[in-house]
CSV table of C-alpha atoms in Angstrom, one decimal:
chain,number,residue,atom,x,y,z
A,1,MET,CA,-0.1,0.0,0.2
A,2,GLU,CA,1.5,3.5,-1.1
A,3,LYS,CA,2.5,5.7,1.8
A,4,LYS,CA,0.3,9.2,2.0
A,5,GLU,CA,3.0,12.3,1.9
A,6,LEU,CA,2.1,15.1,4.5
A,7,LEU,CA,-0.3,17.9,3.3
A,8,PRO,CA,1.3,21.3,3.0
A,9,VAL,CA,-2.0,23.0,4.3
A,10,LEU,CA,-1.9,22.9,8.4
A,11,ASP,CA,-5.4,22.5,8.9
A,12,SER,CA,-6.1,20.0,5.8
A,13,SER,CA,-3.2,17.7,7.7
A,14,ILE,CA,-4.3,17.7,11.0
A,15,LYS,CA,-8.0,16.8,9.4
A,16,GLU,CA,-6.5,14.2,7.9
A,17,ILE,CA,-4.8,13.0,11.2
A,18,ARG,CA,-7.9,13.1,12.7
A,19,ARG,CA,-9.3,10.9,10.0
A,20,ILE,CA,-6.9,8.2,10.3
A,21,SER,CA,-6.8,8.2,14.4
A,22,GLY,CA,-10.9,8.0,14.3
A,23,GLY,CA,-10.7,11.0,16.8
A,24,SER,CA,-8.8,8.6,19.1
A,25,SER,CA,-8.6,10.6,22.7
A,26,ASP,CA,-5.1,10.1,23.1
A,27,VAL,CA,-3.8,11.9,20.0
A,28,LEU,CA,-3.0,15.5,21.5
A,29,ILE,CA,-2.9,18.3,18.9
A,30,ASN,CA,-1.3,21.6,20.3
A,31,ARG,CA,-2.0,24.6,17.7
A,32,PHE,CA,0.5,27.7,18.3
A,33,VAL,CA,2.4,30.3,16.2
A,34,THR,CA,5.9,30.6,16.4
A,35,GLY,CA,8.3,32.9,14.2
A,36,GLY,CA,5.1,34.2,12.8
A,37,ILE,CA,4.1,30.6,11.0
A,38,HIS,CA,1.2,28.3,12.3
A,39,CYS,CA,2.5,25.2,13.7
A,40,ALA,CA,1.1,21.8,15.4
A,41,LEU,CA,2.6,20.1,17.9
A,42,LEU,CA,1.3,16.4,18.2
A,43,CYS,CA,2.1,13.7,20.8
A,44,CYS,CA,0.1,10.4,22.1
A,45,GLU,CA,-1.0,10.6,25.5
A,46,GLY,CA,0.8,8.7,28.1
A,47,MET,CA,3.7,8.1,25.6
A,48,VAL,CA,5.8,11.7,26.5
A,49,SER,CA,7.3,13.2,29.3
A,50,THR,CA,5.4,16.2,30.3
A,51,SER,CA,8.2,18.1,31.8
A,52,VAL,CA,10.6,17.6,28.9
A,53,ILE,CA,8.5,18.4,26.4
A,54,THR,CA,7.5,21.7,28.3
A,55,GLU,CA,10.8,22.5,29.2
A,56,LEU,CA,13.2,21.2,25.9
A,57,ILE,CA,10.5,21.6,23.1
A,58,PHE,CA,7.5,24.2,24.1
A,59,GLU,CA,10.1,26.9,25.9
A,60,PRO,CA,12.2,27.2,23.1
A,61,ILE,CA,10.1,26.6,20.3
A,62,THR,CA,7.9,29.7,21.4
A,63,ASP,CA,10.4,31.9,21.7
A,64,ILE,CA,11.6,31.8,18.0
A,65,PRO,CA,12.5,34.9,16.3
A,66,GLU,CA,10.1,36.1,13.1
A,67,LYS,CA,10.5,33.9,10.0
A,68,GLN,CA,9.7,34.6,6.6
A,69,ASN,CA,8.2,30.9,5.7
A,70,ALA,CA,8.0,27.2,7.0
A,71,GLU,CA,11.1,26.3,5.3
A,72,GLU,CA,13.4,29.1,7.1
A,73,LEU,CA,12.0,28.2,10.7
A,74,PHE,CA,12.5,24.1,10.1
A,75,HIS,CA,16.1,25.5,9.2
A,76,TYR,CA,16.5,27.3,12.3
A,77,ILE,CA,15.3,24.7,14.6
A,78,ASN,CA,17.6,22.1,13.1
A,79,GLU,CA,20.4,24.5,12.8
A,80,GLU,CA,20.4,26.8,15.8
A,81,LEU,CA,18.3,24.9,18.4
A,82,ILE,CA,19.0,21.3,20.0
A,83,LEU,CA,15.7,20.1,21.0
A,84,SER,CA,16.5,16.8,21.0
A,85,THR,CA,19.2,14.3,20.7
A,86,ASP,CA,16.8,12.1,18.2
A,87,CYS,CA,15.3,14.4,15.8
A,88,PRO,CA,14.0,12.5,12.4
A,89,GLU,CA,12.3,13.8,9.7
A,90,ILE,CA,8.8,12.7,8.6
A,91,GLY,CA,7.3,12.7,5.2
A,92,ASP,CA,4.1,10.4,5.1
A,93,TYR,CA,1.3,9.8,7.8
A,94,ASP,CA,2.4,6.1,8.3
A,95,THR,CA,5.8,7.2,9.6
A,96,LEU,CA,4.1,10.0,11.6
A,97,PHE,CA,1.7,7.8,13.4
A,98,ARG,CA,4.7,5.5,14.2
A,99,PHE,CA,6.8,7.9,15.7
A,100,MET,CA,4.3,9.4,17.8
A,101,ASN,CA,3.1,6.2,18.9
A,102,SER,CA,6.7,5.5,20.2
A,103,GLY,CA,6.6,8.2,22.3
A,104,PHE,CA,8.1,11.2,20.1
A,105,ALA,CA,6.4,14.8,19.8
A,106,VAL,CA,5.9,15.9,16.0
A,107,LEU,CA,5.8,19.2,14.5
A,108,LEU,CA,3.9,20.5,11.7
A,109,ALA,CA,3.9,23.9,10.1
A,110,GLU,CA,1.9,25.9,7.8
A,111,GLY,CA,3.2,25.1,4.0
A,112,MET,CA,5.3,22.1,5.1
A,113,THR,CA,5.2,18.7,3.4
A,114,ARG,CA,7.4,17.4,6.3
A,115,ALA,CA,7.4,17.3,9.8
A,116,LEU,CA,10.4,16.9,12.7
A,117,ALA,CA,9.9,14.7,15.2
A,118,PHE,CA,11.6,14.8,18.7
A,119,GLY,CA,12.2,12.0,21.3
A,120,VAL,CA,11.0,13.0,24.7
A,121,GLN,CA,9.5,9.4,25.5
A,122,GLY,CA,8.3,9.3,29.2
A,123,TYR,CA,6.1,6.1,29.1
A,124,ALA,CA,5.9,3.8,32.4
A,125,SER,CA,8.1,0.9,32.1
A,126,ARG,CA,9.0,-1.8,34.6
A,127,GLY,CA,12.6,-1.2,36.0
A,128,ILE,CA,15.8,-3.4,35.7
A,129,GLU,CA,15.3,-6.2,38.1
A,130,GLU,CA,16.8,-9.8,38.8
A,131,PRO,CA,15.7,-12.3,36.1
A,132,SER,CA,13.0,-14.8,37.5
A,133,GLY,CA,14.1,-17.8,35.0
A,134,GLU,CA,17.6,-17.7,35.0
A,135,GLY,CA,18.9,-17.5,38.5
A,136,ASN,CA,22.5,-17.3,39.3
A,137,ILE,CA,24.8,-17.1,42.3
A,138,MET,CA,28.3,-15.4,41.4
A,139,GLY,CA,27.3,-13.4,38.4
A,140,ALA,CA,25.1,-10.1,38.3
A,141,HIS,CA,21.6,-9.4,38.9
A,142,GLU,CA,20.4,-7.5,36.1
A,143,GLY,CA,17.7,-8.8,33.4
A,144,PHE,CA,16.1,-7.2,30.6
A,145,THR,CA,13.3,-4.9,30.6
A,146,GLU,CA,10.2,-4.7,27.9
A,147,THR,CA,11.7,-1.4,26.7
A,148,VAL,CA,14.0,-2.2,23.6
A,149,ARG,CA,16.1,0.9,24.1
A,150,VAL,CA,16.9,0.3,27.6
A,151,ASN,CA,17.8,-3.1,26.8
A,152,MET,CA,20.5,-1.7,24.0
A,153,SER,CA,21.8,0.1,27.0
A,154,GLN,CA,22.7,-2.9,28.9
A,155,ILE,CA,24.3,-4.3,26.3
A,156,ARG,CA,26.2,-1.6,25.2
A,157,ARG,CA,27.1,-0.9,28.7
A,158,ARG,CA,28.8,-4.4,29.0
A,159,ILE,CA,30.3,-4.3,25.6
A,160,LYS,CA,31.8,-0.7,24.7
A,161,SER,CA,33.7,-1.8,21.3
A,162,PRO,CA,32.7,-0.1,18.1
A,163,GLU,CA,32.5,-3.2,16.6
A,164,LEU,CA,29.3,-3.9,18.6
A,165,VAL,CA,26.1,-3.1,15.6
A,166,MET,CA,22.5,-2.4,16.7
A,167,GLU,CA,20.3,-2.2,13.9
A,168,LEU,CA,16.7,-1.1,14.7
A,169,PHE,CA,13.9,-1.9,12.5
A,170,THR,CA,10.1,-2.6,13.2
A,171,LYS,CA,7.8,-5.6,11.9
A,172,GLY,CA,4.2,-6.0,12.3
A,173,SER,CA,1.9,-4.1,9.6
A,174,LYS,CA,-0.4,-3.4,13.0
A,175,SER,CA,1.8,-2.8,15.9
A,176,PHE,CA,4.9,-1.9,14.3
A,177,THR,CA,7.1,-3.3,17.1
A,178,ASP,CA,10.5,-2.0,17.1
A,179,LEU,CA,12.9,-4.7,16.6
A,180,CYS,CA,16.6,-4.5,17.4
A,181,LEU,CA,19.5,-6.8,15.5
A,182,CYS,CA,22.6,-7.1,17.3
A,183,TYR,CA,26.2,-8.5,16.4
A,184,MET,CA,29.9,-8.0,16.9
A,185,LYS,CA,30.6,-7.0,12.9
A,186,ASP,CA,34.2,-8.4,13.6
A,187,ARG,CA,33.2,-11.8,15.4
A,188,VAL,CA,30.2,-12.5,13.2
A,189,PRO,CA,30.1,-14.6,10.0
A,190,LYS,CA,28.5,-12.2,7.4
A,191,SER,CA,26.5,-15.0,5.7
A,192,LEU,CA,24.9,-15.6,9.0
A,193,VAL,CA,23.7,-11.6,9.4
A,194,GLU,CA,22.5,-12.1,6.0
A,195,LYS,CA,20.3,-15.2,6.4
A,196,VAL,CA,18.7,-13.8,9.7
A,197,ARG,CA,17.8,-10.7,7.8
A,198,ASN,CA,16.5,-12.6,5.2
A,199,SER,CA,14.6,-15.0,7.3
A,200,LEU,CA,13.0,-11.9,9.2
A,201,ASN,CA,12.0,-10.3,5.6
A,202,ASP,CA,9.8,-13.2,5.5
A,203,VAL,CA,7.6,-12.2,8.5
A,204,LYS,CA,4.8,-10.9,7.4
A,205,LEU,CA,2.6,-10.3,10.8
A,206,GLU,CA,-0.1,-7.9,11.8
A,207,ALA,CA,1.3,-7.9,15.5
A,208,VAL,CA,4.7,-9.1,17.1
A,209,LEU,CA,4.0,-9.3,20.7
A,210,THR,CA,6.3,-12.2,21.9
A,211,THR,CA,9.6,-14.0,20.8
A,212,GLY,CA,7.5,-17.3,19.9
A,213,GLN,CA,6.2,-15.7,17.0
A,214,LEU,CA,9.6,-14.8,15.8
A,215,ARG,CA,11.4,-17.7,16.7
A,216,PRO,CA,9.7,-19.8,13.9
A,217,PHE,CA,10.9,-17.6,11.2
A,218,LEU,CA,14.1,-18.2,12.3
A,219,GLU,CA,14.4,-21.9,12.3
A,220,ASN,CA,14.3,-23.7,9.3
A,221,GLY,CA,13.0,-27.0,10.3
A,222,ASN,CA,9.3,-27.4,11.1
A,223,TYR,CA,9.6,-31.3,12.8
A,224,GLU,CA,12.6,-30.3,15.2
A,225,ILE,CA,12.2,-31.6,18.6
A,226,PHE,CA,14.3,-29.1,20.1
A,227,ASN,CA,14.6,-25.5,19.3
A,228,SER,CA,17.6,-24.3,17.4
A,229,THR,CA,17.4,-20.5,18.7
A,230,GLY,CA,17.8,-19.8,22.3
A,231,THR,CA,16.4,-17.5,24.4
A,232,THR,CA,17.7,-15.1,27.6
A,233,GLU,CA,16.6,-12.4,29.7
A,234,ARG,CA,20.2,-12.0,31.1
A,235,PRO,CA,22.2,-9.3,29.5
A,236,ASP,CA,25.5,-10.7,30.2
A,237,VAL,CA,24.8,-14.0,28.9
A,238,LEU,CA,23.9,-12.1,25.6
A,239,CYS,CA,26.9,-10.7,25.3
A,240,SER,CA,28.7,-13.6,26.1
A,241,LYS,CA,27.1,-14.9,22.8
A,242,LEU,CA,27.6,-11.9,20.7
A,243,ILE,CA,31.2,-12.1,21.7
A,244,GLU,CA,31.3,-15.9,20.2
A,245,GLY,CA,29.9,-14.6,16.9
A,246,ARG,CA,26.2,-15.0,17.5
A,247,VAL,CA,23.1,-12.5,16.6
A,248,ALA,CA,20.6,-11.6,18.7
A,249,LEU,CA,17.3,-10.4,18.5
A,250,LEU,CA,15.8,-7.9,20.9
A,251,VAL,CA,12.1,-7.5,21.1
A,252,ASP,CA,10.2,-4.1,22.0
A,253,GLY,CA,7.7,-5.4,25.2
A,254,VAL,CA,9.3,-8.5,25.4
A,255,PRO,CA,12.2,-9.3,28.3
A,256,TYR,CA,13.8,-11.8,26.5
A,257,ALA,CA,16.4,-11.8,23.4
A,258,ILE,CA,16.7,-14.5,20.5
A,259,ILE,CA,19.8,-15.9,20.2
A,260,VAL,CA,20.7,-17.6,16.9
A,261,PRO,CA,22.0,-19.9,16.7
A,262,ARG,CA,21.7,-22.2,19.5
A,263,LEU,CA,23.5,-25.4,20.3
A,264,PHE,CA,22.3,-28.3,22.4
A,265,CYS,CA,25.2,-28.4,24.9
A,266,GLU,CA,24.8,-24.6,25.7
A,267,SER,CA,21.5,-26.1,27.5
A,268,PHE,CA,23.9,-27.4,30.4
A,269,HIS,CA,25.8,-24.2,30.5
A,270,THR,CA,25.3,-21.1,33.0
A,271,LEU,CA,27.2,-18.0,33.6
A,272,ASP,CA,28.0,-19.4,36.8
A,273,ASP,CA,30.2,-22.3,35.4
A,274,TYR,CA,32.8,-19.6,34.9
A,275,ALA,CA,33.1,-18.4,38.6
A,276,PHE,CA,33.6,-21.9,39.9
A,277,LYS,CA,36.8,-24.3,39.3
A,278,PRO,CA,36.8,-26.2,36.6
A,279,CYS,CA,36.7,-29.3,38.6
A,280,TYR,CA,33.3,-28.5,40.2
A,281,THR,CA,31.9,-27.1,36.7
A,282,THR,CA,32.7,-30.0,35.0
A,283,PHE,CA,30.9,-32.1,37.7
A,284,ILE,CA,27.6,-30.0,37.6
A,285,ARG,CA,27.7,-30.3,33.8
A,286,TRP,CA,27.8,-33.9,33.7
A,287,LEU,CA,25.2,-34.1,36.6
A,288,LYS,CA,22.8,-32.1,34.1
A,289,TYR,CA,23.4,-34.3,31.5
A,290,VAL,CA,22.4,-37.3,33.6
A,291,ALA,CA,19.5,-35.5,34.8
A,292,PHE,CA,18.3,-34.8,31.6
A,293,LEU,CA,18.2,-38.5,30.7
A,294,ALA,CA,16.6,-39.5,33.9
A,295,ALA,CA,14.0,-36.6,33.5
A,296,VAL,CA,13.0,-38.3,30.0
A,297,LEU,CA,13.6,-42.1,30.6
A,298,LEU,CA,13.3,-42.9,34.4
A,299,PRO,CA,9.4,-43.5,34.4
A,300,SER,CA,9.6,-45.2,31.2
A,301,PHE,CA,12.3,-47.6,32.5
A,302,TYR,CA,10.6,-48.6,35.3
A,303,VAL,CA,7.0,-49.1,33.1
A,304,SER,CA,9.0,-51.5,30.8
A,305,ILE,CA,11.0,-53.2,33.4
A,306,VAL,CA,8.1,-54.0,35.6
A,307,MET,CA,6.0,-55.1,32.6
A,308,TYR,CA,8.3,-57.1,30.2
A,309,HIS,CA,11.9,-57.3,31.9
A,310,PRO,CA,11.8,-58.3,35.7
A,311,GLU,CA,14.7,-60.3,35.2
A,312,LEU,CA,16.9,-57.5,35.4
A,313,LEU,CA,16.1,-56.9,38.9
A,314,ASN,CA,17.3,-58.7,41.9
A,315,SER,CA,14.8,-60.8,43.7
A,316,THR,CA,14.4,-58.4,46.9
A,317,LEU,CA,13.9,-55.5,44.7
A,318,PHE,CA,11.5,-57.6,42.7
A,319,MET,CA,9.5,-58.9,45.1
A,320,LEU,CA,9.1,-55.4,46.7
A,321,LEU,CA,8.0,-53.8,43.6
A,322,VAL,CA,5.3,-56.8,42.9
A,323,ASP,CA,4.3,-56.1,46.7
A,324,ALA,CA,3.4,-52.5,46.0
A,325,GLU,CA,2.2,-52.8,42.3
A,326,LYS,CA,-0.6,-55.6,43.3
A,327,LYS,CA,-2.7,-53.5,45.2
A,328,ALA,CA,-3.1,-50.9,42.5
A,329,PRO,CA,-6.3,-51.1,40.7
A,330,LEU,CA,-4.7,-49.6,37.6
A,331,SER,CA,-1.9,-50.7,34.9
A,332,ILE,CA,1.5,-49.3,35.5
A,333,VAL,CA,1.3,-47.3,32.3
A,334,THR,CA,-1.9,-45.8,33.3
A,335,GLU,CA,-0.7,-45.1,36.7
A,336,ALA,CA,2.3,-43.2,35.4
A,337,LEU,CA,0.3,-41.5,33.1
A,338,PHE,CA,-2.0,-40.3,35.4
A,339,ALA,CA,0.7,-38.9,38.0
A,340,LEU,CA,2.4,-36.9,35.3
A,341,LEU,CA,-0.9,-35.5,34.3
A,342,MET,CA,-1.8,-34.8,37.7
A,343,TYR,CA,1.7,-33.2,38.4
A,344,GLU,CA,1.3,-31.0,35.0
A,345,ILE,CA,-1.9,-29.9,36.2
A,346,ILE,CA,-0.9,-28.7,39.6
A,347,ARG,CA,2.0,-27.1,38.1
A,348,GLU,CA,0.1,-25.1,35.5
A,349,ALA,CA,-2.2,-23.8,38.2
A,350,GLY,CA,0.5,-23.1,40.5
A,351,VAL,CA,1.9,-20.6,37.4
A,352,ARG,CA,-1.3,-19.1,36.2
A,353,LEU,CA,-2.9,-18.4,39.6
A,354,PRO,CA,-1.8,-15.3,41.7
A,355,LYS,CA,1.7,-15.3,43.1
A,356,PRO,CA,0.7,-15.3,46.5
A,357,VAL,CA,-1.5,-18.1,46.6
A,358,GLY,CA,0.1,-20.0,43.3
A,359,GLY,CA,3.0,-21.4,45.1
A,360,ALA,CA,0.9,-22.3,48.3
A,361,VAL,CA,-1.7,-24.2,46.4
A,362,SER,CA,0.8,-26.2,44.5
A,363,ILE,CA,2.8,-27.3,47.7
A,364,ILE,CA,-0.9,-28.1,49.3
A,365,SER,CA,-2.1,-29.9,46.5
A,366,GLY,CA,1.0,-32.3,45.7
A,367,LEU,CA,1.1,-33.5,49.4
A,368,ILE,CA,-2.4,-33.9,49.9
A,369,ILE,CA,-3.4,-35.4,46.3
A,370,GLY,CA,-0.1,-37.5,46.5
A,371,ASP,CA,-0.6,-38.6,49.9
A,372,ALA,CA,-4.5,-39.8,49.1
A,373,ALA,CA,-3.4,-41.3,46.1
A,374,VAL,CA,-0.9,-43.6,48.0
A,375,ASN,CA,-2.6,-44.4,50.7
A,376,SER,CA,-5.9,-45.3,48.6
A,377,GLY,CA,-3.8,-47.6,46.9
A,378,LEU,CA,-4.6,-45.8,43.5
A,379,ILE,CA,-0.8,-44.9,42.7
A,380,SER,CA,2.1,-47.2,44.3
A,381,THR,CA,4.9,-45.8,46.0
A,382,PRO,CA,7.6,-46.7,43.9
A,383,LEU,CA,6.0,-45.8,40.8
A,384,LEU,CA,5.2,-41.9,42.4
A,385,THR,CA,8.9,-41.7,43.6
A,386,MET,CA,10.2,-42.7,40.2
A,387,THR,CA,7.8,-39.8,38.7
A,388,ALA,CA,9.1,-37.2,41.2
A,389,LEU,CA,12.3,-37.8,40.5
A,390,ALA,CA,11.8,-37.3,37.0
A,391,VAL,CA,10.2,-34.3,37.3
A,392,LEU,CA,12.9,-32.9,39.5
A,393,CYS,CA,15.7,-33.7,37.4
A,394,GLY,CA,13.8,-32.0,34.4
A,395,LEU,CA,13.4,-28.7,36.4
A,396,VAL,CA,17.4,-28.7,36.4
A,397,ILE,CA,17.6,-28.0,32.7
A,398,PRO,CA,14.7,-25.3,32.5
A,399,GLU,CA,15.2,-24.4,29.1
A,400,LEU,CA,14.4,-27.9,28.0
A,401,ASN,CA,11.7,-28.6,30.5
A,402,PRO,CA,8.8,-28.3,27.7
A,403,GLN,CA,10.3,-30.9,25.4
A,404,ILE,CA,11.2,-32.9,28.3
A,405,THR,CA,7.5,-33.3,29.4
A,406,VAL,CA,6.2,-34.3,26.1
A,407,MET,CA,8.9,-36.8,25.5
A,408,ARG,CA,8.5,-38.3,28.8
A,409,PHE,CA,4.8,-39.1,28.2
A,410,VAL,CA,5.8,-40.3,24.7
A,411,PHE,CA,8.4,-42.6,26.2
A,412,ILE,CA,6.1,-44.2,28.9
A,413,ILE,CA,3.3,-44.9,26.4
A,414,VAL,CA,6.3,-46.7,23.9
A,415,GLY,CA,7.7,-48.5,27.0
A,416,GLY,CA,4.5,-49.9,28.1
A,417,ALA,CA,3.5,-51.0,24.6
A,418,LEU,CA,7.0,-52.3,23.3
A,419,GLY,CA,9.2,-52.7,26.4
A,420,LEU,CA,13.1,-51.7,26.4
A,421,PHE,CA,13.1,-52.5,22.6
A,422,GLY,CA,10.8,-49.6,21.8
A,423,ILE,CA,12.6,-47.5,24.2
A,424,SER,CA,15.5,-48.0,22.4
A,425,LEU,CA,13.8,-47.5,18.8
A,426,LEU,CA,12.2,-44.1,19.9
A,427,MET,CA,15.8,-42.9,21.5
A,428,CYS,CA,17.4,-43.7,18.0
A,429,GLY,CA,14.7,-41.7,16.5
A,430,VAL,CA,15.1,-38.9,18.7
A,431,LEU,CA,18.9,-38.9,18.6
A,432,VAL,CA,18.5,-38.9,14.3
A,433,ASN,CA,16.1,-35.6,15.0
A,434,ILE,CA,18.7,-34.1,17.0
A,435,CYS,CA,21.4,-34.4,14.7
A,436,ALA,CA,19.2,-33.7,11.8
A,437,THR,CA,18.8,-30.1,13.4
A,438,GLU,CA,20.9,-27.5,11.4
A,439,ASP,CA,20.0,-23.8,10.8
A,440,TYR,CA,22.1,-21.7,8.7
A,441,GLY,CA,24.8,-24.2,8.4
A,442,PHE,CA,25.6,-24.5,12.1
A,443,PRO,CA,24.8,-28.2,13.5
A,444,TYR,CA,22.7,-27.9,16.7
A,445,THR,CA,24.4,-31.3,18.1
A,446,ALA,CA,28.3,-29.2,17.8
A,447,PRO,CA,30.6,-30.0,18.8
A,448,PHE,CA,29.5,-33.4,19.5
A,449,SER,CA,28.5,-34.2,16.3
A,450,PRO,CA,30.5,-33.5,13.9
A,451,PHE,CA,33.3,-33.9,16.6
A,452,LYS,CA,35.3,-31.0,17.1
A,453,ALA,CA,38.1,-31.8,19.7
A,454,SER,CA,39.0,-27.7,20.1
A,455,GLY,CA,35.1,-27.7,21.2
A,456,MET,CA,35.6,-30.2,24.0
A,457,GLY,CA,37.2,-27.4,26.5
A,458,ASP,CA,33.9,-25.9,27.4
A,459,THR,CA,31.6,-28.6,26.7
A,460,ALA,CA,32.5,-32.2,27.9
A,461,VAL,CA,34.8,-30.7,30.5
A,462,ARG,CA,35.3,-26.9,31.4
A,463,SER,CA,38.9,-25.8,30.9
A,464,SER,CA,40.4,-23.2,33.0
A,465,VAL,CA,39.6,-19.8,31.8
A,466,LYS,CA,43.5,-19.0,31.0
A,467,LYS,CA,43.3,-21.7,28.2
A,468,MET,CA,40.3,-20.6,26.7
A,469,GLN,CA,41.4,-16.8,26.6
A,470,SER,CA,44.3,-18.6,24.1
A,471,ARG,CA,41.8,-20.3,22.5
A,472,GLY,CA,39.8,-17.4,21.3
A,473,PHE,CA,36.5,-19.4,20.2
A,474,THR,CA,34.2,-18.1,17.9
A,475,VAL,CA,30.7,-20.3,16.8
A,476,GLU,CA,32.2,-20.1,13.0
A,477,GLU,CA,34.4,-23.0,14.0
A,478,TYR,CA,31.0,-25.1,14.0
A,479,HIS,CA,30.0,-23.8,10.9
A,480,GLU,CA,30.2,-26.3,7.6
């Protein structure tokens, strides 16, 4: 659709603005005369700072001496006055509304087919707080907010190099959401930046309100189990990824950044890993790998062994399980699915309820329902124990928890139908899917597959910071 240029007659231009906005009450139009020229200052109520617009815009503009025409007035404002550090020119109504709804004040003058915008943002926003989903012990306690320019400043404060590039643009034909593409131009592969830009060009959404609406456009595969893009709400984590040569995308209104590309092994890393001794960090990382396998496979292994492979148990343990399961009226598979479904319902209720009561409801519900189910004989104690352990292990890797939850159910069903043989087949299928995941030429399973010995120093183990410093790693090493 062709953009409509600004009309030179001020009355006609104001009439057109009111028509486009539908007479919206938050569109404020202040008419005045300065330098002998009829002008109008437009802004959106609640989006600008009243004190800033009064002191830095109204007072200087109303004191302008007499001018012959609007062209001379605009030249005087641009050359003689500094009303705002951000002062773009506008030539059409679409751009005018986009700037006005972003907290700019727009100046129109009689006889001009362009307008001046002044950045005087003053809308309410949440302050910088500690991230709720990525806790740490030794790292910074600052997280992203919903304001994209505040997030940009947090990144710039940590990386002061001129090599850091931030490109602002908008997406959403109705929302005009500000997005910011971030990368280190001396580290990132040029092909990666171009491919990410091309992927974003395919976004034709009316509104961009969350990172989940953009990630499918940045991921090539439709049948990937795991996301090949990552998210973070920590500026320090994002800066470490930028230095490794990755691309990040900030979305206005969302306190999470998208990281491209993302590797599977990075789900088991935290920034605290570099604050402790390598031996402890290596132990914690392997503990997370074990927890991941237990979270996915533990209930299904229990179901398949009890149903099809009891010879794998010693006689004492076998008799204990038989004694526990013979009292349960349901099949083992049904018991396992029921226990997991109850947990997911309780967890979802705790998340969606108001915080003052959500935690209490989750704890009380879990205790009451779990105790009642065991005492009534509806669920056996060993099965409930295995289910609780699997759920607890899944919480160790919060970024993979959605995929772990779904796979846990699938593995239980397959284990109950085909035993360990079915679990082995499904594991092979999952492994093939993970190894086949590749976006922009970066294998998701690198450096394990394809194997890169140079990458083992920060995956299988955690080398000392001195060794990693001498290595000078960038993600381009994994590019194929």
